[in-house]
PDB file of C-alpha atoms in Angstrom:
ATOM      1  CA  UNK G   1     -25.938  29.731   3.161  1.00  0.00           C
ATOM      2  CA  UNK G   2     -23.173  30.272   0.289  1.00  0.00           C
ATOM      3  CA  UNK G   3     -23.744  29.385  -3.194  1.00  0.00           C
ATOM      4  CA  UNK G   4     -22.089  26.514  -3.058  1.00  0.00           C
ATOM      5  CA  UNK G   5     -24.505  25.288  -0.274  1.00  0.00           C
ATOM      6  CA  UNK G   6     -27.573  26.517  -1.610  1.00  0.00           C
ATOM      7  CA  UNK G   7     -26.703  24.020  -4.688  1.00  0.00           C
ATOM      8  CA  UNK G   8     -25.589  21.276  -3.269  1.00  0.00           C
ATOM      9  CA  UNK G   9     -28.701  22.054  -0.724  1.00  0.00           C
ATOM     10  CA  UNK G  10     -30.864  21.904  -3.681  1.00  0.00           C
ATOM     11  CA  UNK G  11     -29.498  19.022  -5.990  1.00  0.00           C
ATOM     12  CA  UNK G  12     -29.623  16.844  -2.742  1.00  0.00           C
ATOM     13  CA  UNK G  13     -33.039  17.682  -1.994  1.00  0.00           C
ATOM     14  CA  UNK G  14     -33.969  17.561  -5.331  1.00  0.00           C
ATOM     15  CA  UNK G  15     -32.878  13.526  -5.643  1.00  0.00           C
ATOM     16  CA  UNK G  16     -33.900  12.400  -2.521  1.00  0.00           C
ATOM     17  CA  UNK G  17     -37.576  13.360  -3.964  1.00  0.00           C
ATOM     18  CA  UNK G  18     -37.005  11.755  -7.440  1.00  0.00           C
ATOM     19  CA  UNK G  19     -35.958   8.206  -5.539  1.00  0.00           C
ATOM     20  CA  UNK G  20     -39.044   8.807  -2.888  1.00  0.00           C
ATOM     21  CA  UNK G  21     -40.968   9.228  -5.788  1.00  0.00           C
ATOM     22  CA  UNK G  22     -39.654   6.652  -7.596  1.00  0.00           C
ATOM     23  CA  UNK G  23     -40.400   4.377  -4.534  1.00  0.00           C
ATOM     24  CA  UNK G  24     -43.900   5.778  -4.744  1.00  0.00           C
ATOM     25  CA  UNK G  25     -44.718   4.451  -7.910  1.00  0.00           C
ATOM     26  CA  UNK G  26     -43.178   1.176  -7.545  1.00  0.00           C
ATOM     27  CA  UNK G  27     -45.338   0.454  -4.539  1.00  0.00           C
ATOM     28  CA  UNK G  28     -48.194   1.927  -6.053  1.00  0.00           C
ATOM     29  CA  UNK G  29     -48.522   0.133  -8.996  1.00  0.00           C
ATOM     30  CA  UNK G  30     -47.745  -3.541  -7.041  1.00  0.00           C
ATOM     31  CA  UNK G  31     -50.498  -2.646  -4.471  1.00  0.00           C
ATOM     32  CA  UNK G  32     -52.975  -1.863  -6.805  1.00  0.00           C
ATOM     33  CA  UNK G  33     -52.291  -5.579  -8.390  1.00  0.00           C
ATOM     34  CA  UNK G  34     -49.345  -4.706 -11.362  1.00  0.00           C
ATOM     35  CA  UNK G  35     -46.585  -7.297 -12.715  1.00  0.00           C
ATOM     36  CA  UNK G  36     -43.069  -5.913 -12.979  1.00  0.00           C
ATOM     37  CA  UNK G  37     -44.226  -4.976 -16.640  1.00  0.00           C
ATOM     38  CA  UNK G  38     -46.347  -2.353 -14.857  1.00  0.00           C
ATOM     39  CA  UNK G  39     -44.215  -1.287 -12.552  1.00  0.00           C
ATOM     40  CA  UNK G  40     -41.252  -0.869 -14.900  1.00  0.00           C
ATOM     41  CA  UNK G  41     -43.304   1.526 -17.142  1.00  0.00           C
ATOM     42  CA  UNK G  42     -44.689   3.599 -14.201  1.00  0.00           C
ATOM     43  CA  UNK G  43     -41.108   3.916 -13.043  1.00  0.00           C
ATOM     44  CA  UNK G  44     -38.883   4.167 -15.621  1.00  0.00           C
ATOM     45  CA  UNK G  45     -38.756   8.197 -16.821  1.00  0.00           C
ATOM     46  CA  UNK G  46     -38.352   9.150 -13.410  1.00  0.00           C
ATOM     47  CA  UNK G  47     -35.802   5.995 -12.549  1.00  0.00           C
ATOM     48  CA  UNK G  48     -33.840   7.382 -15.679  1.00  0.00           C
ATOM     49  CA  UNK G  49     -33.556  10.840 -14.836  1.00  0.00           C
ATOM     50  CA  UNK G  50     -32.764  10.315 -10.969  1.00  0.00           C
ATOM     51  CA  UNK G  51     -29.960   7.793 -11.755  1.00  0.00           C
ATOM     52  CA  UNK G  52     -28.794   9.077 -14.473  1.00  0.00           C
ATOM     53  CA  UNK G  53     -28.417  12.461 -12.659  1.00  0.00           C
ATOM     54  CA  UNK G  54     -25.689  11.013 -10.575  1.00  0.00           C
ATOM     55  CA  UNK G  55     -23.245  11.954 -12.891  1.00  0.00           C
ATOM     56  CA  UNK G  56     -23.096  15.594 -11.462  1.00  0.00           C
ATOM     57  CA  UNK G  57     -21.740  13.392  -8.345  1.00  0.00           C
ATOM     58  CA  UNK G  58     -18.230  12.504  -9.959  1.00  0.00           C
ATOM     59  CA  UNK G  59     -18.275  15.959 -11.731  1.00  0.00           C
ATOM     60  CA  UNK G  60     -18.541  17.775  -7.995  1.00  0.00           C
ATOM     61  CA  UNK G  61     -15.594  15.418  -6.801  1.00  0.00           C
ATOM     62  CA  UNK G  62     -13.297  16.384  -9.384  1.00  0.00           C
ATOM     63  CA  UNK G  63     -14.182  19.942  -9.140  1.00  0.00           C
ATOM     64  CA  UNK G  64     -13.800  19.919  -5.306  1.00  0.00           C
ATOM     65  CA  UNK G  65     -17.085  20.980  -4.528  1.00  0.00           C
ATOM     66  CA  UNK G  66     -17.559  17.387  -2.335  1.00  0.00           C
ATOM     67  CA  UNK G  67     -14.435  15.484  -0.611  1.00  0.00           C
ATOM     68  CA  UNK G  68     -15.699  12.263  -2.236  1.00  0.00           C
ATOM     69  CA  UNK G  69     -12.411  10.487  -4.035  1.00  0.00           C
ATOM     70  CA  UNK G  70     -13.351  10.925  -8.136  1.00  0.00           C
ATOM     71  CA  UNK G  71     -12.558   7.286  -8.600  1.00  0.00           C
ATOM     72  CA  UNK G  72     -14.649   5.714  -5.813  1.00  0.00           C
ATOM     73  CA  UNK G  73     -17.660   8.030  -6.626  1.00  0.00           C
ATOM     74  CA  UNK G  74     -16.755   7.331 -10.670  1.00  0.00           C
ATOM     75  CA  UNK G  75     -17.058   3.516 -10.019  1.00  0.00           C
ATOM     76  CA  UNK G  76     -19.850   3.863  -7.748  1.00  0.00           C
ATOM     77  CA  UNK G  77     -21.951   5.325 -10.285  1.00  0.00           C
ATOM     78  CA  UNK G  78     -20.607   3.691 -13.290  1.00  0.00           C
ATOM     79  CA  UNK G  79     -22.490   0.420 -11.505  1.00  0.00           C
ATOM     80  CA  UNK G  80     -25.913   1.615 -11.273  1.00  0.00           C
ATOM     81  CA  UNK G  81     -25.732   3.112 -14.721  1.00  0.00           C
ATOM     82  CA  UNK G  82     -24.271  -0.035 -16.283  1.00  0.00           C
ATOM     83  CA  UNK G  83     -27.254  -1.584 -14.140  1.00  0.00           C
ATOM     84  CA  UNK G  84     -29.632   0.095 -15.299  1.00  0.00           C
ATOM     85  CA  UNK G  85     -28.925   1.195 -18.773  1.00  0.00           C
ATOM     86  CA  UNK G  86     -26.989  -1.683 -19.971  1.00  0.00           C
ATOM     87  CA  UNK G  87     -29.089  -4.328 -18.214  1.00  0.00           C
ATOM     88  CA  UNK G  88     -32.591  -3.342 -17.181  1.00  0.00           C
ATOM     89  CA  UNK G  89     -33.156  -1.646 -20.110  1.00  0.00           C
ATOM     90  CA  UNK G  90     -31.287  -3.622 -23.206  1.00  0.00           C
ATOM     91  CA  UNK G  91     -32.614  -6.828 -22.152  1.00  0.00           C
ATOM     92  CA  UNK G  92     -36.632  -7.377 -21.527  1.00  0.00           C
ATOM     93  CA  UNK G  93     -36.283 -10.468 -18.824  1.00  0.00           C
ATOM     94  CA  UNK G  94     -35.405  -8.222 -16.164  1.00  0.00           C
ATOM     95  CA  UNK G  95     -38.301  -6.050 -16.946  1.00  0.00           C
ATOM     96  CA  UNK G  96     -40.650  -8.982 -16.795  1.00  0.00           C
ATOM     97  CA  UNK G  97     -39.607 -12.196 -14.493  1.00  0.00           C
ATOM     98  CA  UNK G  98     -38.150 -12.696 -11.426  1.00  0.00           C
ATOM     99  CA  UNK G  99     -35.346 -15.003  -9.647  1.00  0.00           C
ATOM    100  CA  UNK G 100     -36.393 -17.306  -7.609  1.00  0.00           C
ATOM    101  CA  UNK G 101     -33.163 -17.526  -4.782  1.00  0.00           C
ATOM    102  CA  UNK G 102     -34.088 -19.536  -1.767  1.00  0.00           C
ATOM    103  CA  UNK G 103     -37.013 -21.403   0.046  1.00  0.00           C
ATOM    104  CA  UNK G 104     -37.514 -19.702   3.178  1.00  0.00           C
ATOM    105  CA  UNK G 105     -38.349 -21.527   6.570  1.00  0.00           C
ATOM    106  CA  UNK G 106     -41.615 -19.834   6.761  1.00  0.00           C
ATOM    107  CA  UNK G 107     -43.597 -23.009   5.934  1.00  0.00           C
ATOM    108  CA  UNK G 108     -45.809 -23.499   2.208  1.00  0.00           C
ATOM    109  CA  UNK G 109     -42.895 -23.622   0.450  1.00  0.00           C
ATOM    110  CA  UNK G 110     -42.164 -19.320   0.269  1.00  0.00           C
ATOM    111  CA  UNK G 111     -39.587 -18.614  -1.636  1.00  0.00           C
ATOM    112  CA  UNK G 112     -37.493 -15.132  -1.678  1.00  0.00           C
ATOM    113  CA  UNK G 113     -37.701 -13.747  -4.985  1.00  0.00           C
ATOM    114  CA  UNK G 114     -35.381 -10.985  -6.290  1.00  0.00           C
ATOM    115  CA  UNK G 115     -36.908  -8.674  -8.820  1.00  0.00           C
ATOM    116  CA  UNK G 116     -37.669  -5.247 -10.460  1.00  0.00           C
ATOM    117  CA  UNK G 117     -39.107  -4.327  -7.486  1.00  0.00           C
ATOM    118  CA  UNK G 118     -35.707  -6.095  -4.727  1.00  0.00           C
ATOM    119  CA  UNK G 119     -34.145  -3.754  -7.053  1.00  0.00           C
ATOM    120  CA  UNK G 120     -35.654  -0.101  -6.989  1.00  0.00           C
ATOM    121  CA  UNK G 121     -36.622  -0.753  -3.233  1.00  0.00           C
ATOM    122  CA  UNK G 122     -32.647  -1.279  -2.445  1.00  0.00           C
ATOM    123  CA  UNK G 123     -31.805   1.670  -4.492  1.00  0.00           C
ATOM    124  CA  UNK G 124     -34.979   3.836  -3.745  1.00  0.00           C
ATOM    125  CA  UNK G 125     -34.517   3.167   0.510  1.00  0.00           C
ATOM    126  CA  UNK G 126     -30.598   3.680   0.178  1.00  0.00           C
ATOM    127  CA  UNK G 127     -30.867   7.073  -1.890  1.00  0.00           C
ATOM    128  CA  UNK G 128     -33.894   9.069  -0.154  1.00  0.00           C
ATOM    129  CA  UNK G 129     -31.508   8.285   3.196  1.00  0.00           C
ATOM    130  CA  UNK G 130     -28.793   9.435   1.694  1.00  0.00           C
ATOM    131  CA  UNK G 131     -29.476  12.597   0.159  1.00  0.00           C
ATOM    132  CA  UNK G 132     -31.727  13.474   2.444  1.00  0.00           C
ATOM    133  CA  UNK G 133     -28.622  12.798   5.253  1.00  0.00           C
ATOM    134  CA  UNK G 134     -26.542  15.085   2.756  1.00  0.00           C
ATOM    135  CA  UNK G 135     -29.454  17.888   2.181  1.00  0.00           C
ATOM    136  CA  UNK G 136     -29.388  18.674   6.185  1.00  0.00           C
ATOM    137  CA  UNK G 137     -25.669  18.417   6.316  1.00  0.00           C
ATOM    138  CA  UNK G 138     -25.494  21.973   3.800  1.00  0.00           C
ATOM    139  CA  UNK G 139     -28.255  23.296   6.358  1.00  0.00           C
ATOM    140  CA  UNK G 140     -25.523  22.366   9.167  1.00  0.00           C
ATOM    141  CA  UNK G 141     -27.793  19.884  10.569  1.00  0.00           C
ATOM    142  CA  UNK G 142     -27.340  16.203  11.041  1.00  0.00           C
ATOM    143  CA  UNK G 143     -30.286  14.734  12.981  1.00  0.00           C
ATOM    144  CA  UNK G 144     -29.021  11.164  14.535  1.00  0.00           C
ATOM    145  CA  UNK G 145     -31.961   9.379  13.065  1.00  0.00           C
ATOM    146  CA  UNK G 146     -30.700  10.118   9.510  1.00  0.00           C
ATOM    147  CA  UNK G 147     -27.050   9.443  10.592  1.00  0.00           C
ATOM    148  CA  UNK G 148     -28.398   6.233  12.240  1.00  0.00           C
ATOM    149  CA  UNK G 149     -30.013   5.212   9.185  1.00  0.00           C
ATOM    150  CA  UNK G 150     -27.330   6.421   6.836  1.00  0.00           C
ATOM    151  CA  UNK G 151     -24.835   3.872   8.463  1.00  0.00           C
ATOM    152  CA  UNK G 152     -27.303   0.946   9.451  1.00  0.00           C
ATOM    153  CA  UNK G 153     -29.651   0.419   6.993  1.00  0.00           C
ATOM    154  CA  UNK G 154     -26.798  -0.877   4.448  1.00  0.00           C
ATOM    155  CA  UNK G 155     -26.784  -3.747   6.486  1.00  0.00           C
ATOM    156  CA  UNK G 156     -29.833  -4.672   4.875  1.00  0.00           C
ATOM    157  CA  UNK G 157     -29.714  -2.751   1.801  1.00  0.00           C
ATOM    158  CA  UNK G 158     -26.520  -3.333  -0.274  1.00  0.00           C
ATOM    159  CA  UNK G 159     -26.766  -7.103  -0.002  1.00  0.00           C
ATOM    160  CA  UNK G 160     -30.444  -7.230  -1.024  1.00  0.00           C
ATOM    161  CA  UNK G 161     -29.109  -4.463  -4.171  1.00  0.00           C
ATOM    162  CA  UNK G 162     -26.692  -6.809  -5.068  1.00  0.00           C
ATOM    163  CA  UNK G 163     -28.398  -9.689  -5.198  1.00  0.00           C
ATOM    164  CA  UNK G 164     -30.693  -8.117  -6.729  1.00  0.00           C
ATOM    165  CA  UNK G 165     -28.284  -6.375  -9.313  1.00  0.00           C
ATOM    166  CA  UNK G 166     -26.523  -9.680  -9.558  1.00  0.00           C
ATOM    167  CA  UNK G 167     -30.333 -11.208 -10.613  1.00  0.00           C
ATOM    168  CA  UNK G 168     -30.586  -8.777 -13.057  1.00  0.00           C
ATOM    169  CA  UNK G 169     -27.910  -9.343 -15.030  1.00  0.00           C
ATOM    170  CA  UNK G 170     -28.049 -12.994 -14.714  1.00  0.00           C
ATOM    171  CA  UNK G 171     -31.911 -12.713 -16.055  1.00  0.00           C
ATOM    172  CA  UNK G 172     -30.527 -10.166 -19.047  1.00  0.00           C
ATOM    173  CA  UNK G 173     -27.337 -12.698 -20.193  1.00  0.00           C
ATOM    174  CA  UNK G 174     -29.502 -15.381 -22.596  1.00  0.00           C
ATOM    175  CA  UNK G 175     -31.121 -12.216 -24.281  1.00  0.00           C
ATOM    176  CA  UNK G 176     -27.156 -10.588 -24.400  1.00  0.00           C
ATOM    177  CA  UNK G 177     -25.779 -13.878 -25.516  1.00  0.00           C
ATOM    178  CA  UNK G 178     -28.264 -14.300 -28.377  1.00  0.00           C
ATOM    179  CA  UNK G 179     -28.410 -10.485 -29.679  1.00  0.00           C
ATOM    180  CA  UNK G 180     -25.231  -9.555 -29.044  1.00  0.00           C
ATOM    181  CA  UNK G 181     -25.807  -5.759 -28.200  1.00  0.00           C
ATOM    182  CA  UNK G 182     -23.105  -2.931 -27.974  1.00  0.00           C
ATOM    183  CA  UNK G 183     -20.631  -5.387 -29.172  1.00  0.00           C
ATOM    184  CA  UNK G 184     -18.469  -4.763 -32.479  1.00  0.00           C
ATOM    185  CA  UNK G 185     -17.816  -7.820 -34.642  1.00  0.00           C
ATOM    186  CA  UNK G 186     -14.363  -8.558 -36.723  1.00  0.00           C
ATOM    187  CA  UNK G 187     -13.758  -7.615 -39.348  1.00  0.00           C
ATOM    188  CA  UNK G 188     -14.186  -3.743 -39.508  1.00  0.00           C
ATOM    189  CA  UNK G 189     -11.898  -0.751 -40.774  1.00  0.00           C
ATOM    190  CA  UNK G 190     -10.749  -0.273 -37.178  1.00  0.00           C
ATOM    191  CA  UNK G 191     -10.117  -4.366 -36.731  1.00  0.00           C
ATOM    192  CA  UNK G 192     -11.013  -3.936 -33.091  1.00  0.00           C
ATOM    193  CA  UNK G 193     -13.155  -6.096 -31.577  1.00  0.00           C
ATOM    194  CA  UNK G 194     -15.553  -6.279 -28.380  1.00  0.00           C
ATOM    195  CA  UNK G 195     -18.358  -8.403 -27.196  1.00  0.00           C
ATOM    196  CA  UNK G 196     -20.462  -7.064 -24.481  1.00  0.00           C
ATOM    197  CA  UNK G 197     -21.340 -10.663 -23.421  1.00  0.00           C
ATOM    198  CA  UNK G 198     -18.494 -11.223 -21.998  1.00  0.00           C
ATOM    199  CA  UNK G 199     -17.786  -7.773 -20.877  1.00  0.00           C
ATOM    200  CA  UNK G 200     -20.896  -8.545 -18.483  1.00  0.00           C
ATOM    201  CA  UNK G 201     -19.276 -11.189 -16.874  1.00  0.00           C
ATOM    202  CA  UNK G 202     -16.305  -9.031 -16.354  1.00  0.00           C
ATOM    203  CA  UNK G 203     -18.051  -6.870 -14.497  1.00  0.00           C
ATOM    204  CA  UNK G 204     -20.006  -9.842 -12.776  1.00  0.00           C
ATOM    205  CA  UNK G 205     -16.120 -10.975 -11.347  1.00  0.00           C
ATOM    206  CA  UNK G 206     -15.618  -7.436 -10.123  1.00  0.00           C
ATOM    207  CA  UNK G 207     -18.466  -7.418  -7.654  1.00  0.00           C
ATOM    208  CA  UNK G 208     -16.473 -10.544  -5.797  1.00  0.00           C
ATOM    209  CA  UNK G 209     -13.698  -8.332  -4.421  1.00  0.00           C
ATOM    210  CA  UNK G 210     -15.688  -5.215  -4.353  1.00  0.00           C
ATOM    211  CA  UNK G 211     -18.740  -5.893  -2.583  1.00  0.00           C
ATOM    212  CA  UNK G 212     -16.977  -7.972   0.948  1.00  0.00           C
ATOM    213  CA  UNK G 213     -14.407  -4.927   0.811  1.00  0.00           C
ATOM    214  CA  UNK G 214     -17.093  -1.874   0.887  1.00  0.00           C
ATOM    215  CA  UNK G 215     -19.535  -4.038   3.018  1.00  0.00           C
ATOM    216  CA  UNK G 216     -17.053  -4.387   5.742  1.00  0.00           C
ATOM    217  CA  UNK G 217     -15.186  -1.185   5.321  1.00  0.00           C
ATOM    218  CA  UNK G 218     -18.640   0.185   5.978  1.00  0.00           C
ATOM    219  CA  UNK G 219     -19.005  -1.819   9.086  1.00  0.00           C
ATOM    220  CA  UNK G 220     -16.077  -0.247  10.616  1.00  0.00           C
ATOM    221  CA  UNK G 221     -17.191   3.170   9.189  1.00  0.00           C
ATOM    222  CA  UNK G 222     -20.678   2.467  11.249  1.00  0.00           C
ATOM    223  CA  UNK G 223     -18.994   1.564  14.271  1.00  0.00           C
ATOM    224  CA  UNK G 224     -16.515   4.864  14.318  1.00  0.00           C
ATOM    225  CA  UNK G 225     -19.218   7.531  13.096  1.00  0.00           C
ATOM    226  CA  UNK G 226     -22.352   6.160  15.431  1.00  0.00           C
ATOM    227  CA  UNK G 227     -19.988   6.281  18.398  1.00  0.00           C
ATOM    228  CA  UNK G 228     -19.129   9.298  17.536  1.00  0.00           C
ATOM    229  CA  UNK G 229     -22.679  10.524  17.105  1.00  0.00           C
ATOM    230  CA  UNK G 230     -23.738   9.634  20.374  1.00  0.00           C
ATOM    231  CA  UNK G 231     -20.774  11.427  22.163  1.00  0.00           C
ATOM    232  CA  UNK G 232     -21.769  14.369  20.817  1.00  0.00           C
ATOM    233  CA  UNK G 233     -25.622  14.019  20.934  1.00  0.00           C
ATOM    234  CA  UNK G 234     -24.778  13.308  24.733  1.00  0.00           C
ATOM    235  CA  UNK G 235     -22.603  16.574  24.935  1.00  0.00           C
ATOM    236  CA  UNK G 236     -25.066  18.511  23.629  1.00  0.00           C
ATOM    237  CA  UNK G 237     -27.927  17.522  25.862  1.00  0.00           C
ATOM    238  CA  UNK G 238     -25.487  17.944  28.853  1.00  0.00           C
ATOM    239  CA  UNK G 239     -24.691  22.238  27.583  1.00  0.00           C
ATOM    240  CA  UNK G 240     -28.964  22.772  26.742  1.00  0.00           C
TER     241      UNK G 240
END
């Protein structure tokens, strides 16, 4: 293994345990009885550093240690941090109550609630499969239940992180409205102005073209790689 393995090897591995530990403590603090209060403090040093870490992600694109485009992966990761750090953690409803989407047919009135916890499972799941799928790739391995996973378990995943990102913000906009955070009011010595109120909903109208275009770009991406996959899982087996 080159350097340049051996590091990518290691930052890979390295994430995939922050987000399975992550997903630890989430579960861990909800089965022994917490609110999302509880769970948001048991998670959110660890949730910090593991997102926040994806930053090295753009900076290997541009540098050409990945063949990521710099602009997808930049956008991709500008998301979860605006998410996270200008969401989640400005505003304290997100911390604290959930959204209450739809009554399910399950009878006694159930409801599907995204939350905190919709949140860090989408993320959590999604990230432990895919750096783990990336680790074994720089130990030229690629096990077909990763790369199964890896393209199939988006299905299920993005849409519940995007409702549930989508929840977030719309639980965090009353607090944003009121306090006006990050924004710069007129006049000032630069006379520029900027409300961060509205730049939320900006970024609310973005995830209307962006999320049907990934989601089914990904579809087709599932449908070439897994076939793929299997022809050469089957020509292996046929040379043992």
């Amino acid at each position: 293994m080159g350097l340049k393995s051996a590091y990518l090897f290691l930052y890979n591995a390295v994430l995939c345990g922050a987000w399975g530990y992550v997903l630890f403590l989430t579960y861990k603090t909800t089965q022994a009885g917490g609110g999302l209060q509880d769970v948001w403090q048991a998670a959110e040093a660890p949730l910090k550093v593991a997102q926040t870490a994806a930053v090295m992600e753009v900076l290997h694109s541009a540098v050409g240690l990945v063949r990521s485009p710099v602009m997808i992966t930049a956008t991709q990761v500008a998301s979860r941090l605006f998410i996270l750090w200008g969401v989640v953690v400005l505003a304290p409803q997100p911390k604290a109550a959930p959204v209450e989407l739809l009554t399910l047919p399950l009878g006694g009135g159930v409801r599907l609630q995204l939350s905190l916890v919709t949140l860090l499972t989408a993320w959590c799941c999604s990230e432990v499969i895919r750096y783990s799928f990336f680790a074994f790739k720089e130990l030229g391995m690629q096990p077909y239940v990763l790369l199964w996973l890896r393209y199939t378990a988006f299905i299920l995943l993005y849409p519940l992180g995007v409702a549930s990102e989508l929840a977030m913000v719309a639980l965090a906009l009353p607090h944003i409205r009121a306090a006006r955070p990050l924004s710069i009011q007129m006049p000032n010595p630069l006379n520029i102005g900027f409300d961060y109120y509205w730049a939320c909903w900006v970024a609310v109208l973005l995830y209307l073209p962006g999320f049907p275009q990934l989601y089914f770009y990904m579809i087709a991406q599932r449908r070439k790689v897994l076939r793929s996959g299997r022809s050469s899982s089957s020509s292996k087996l046929k040379h043992q």
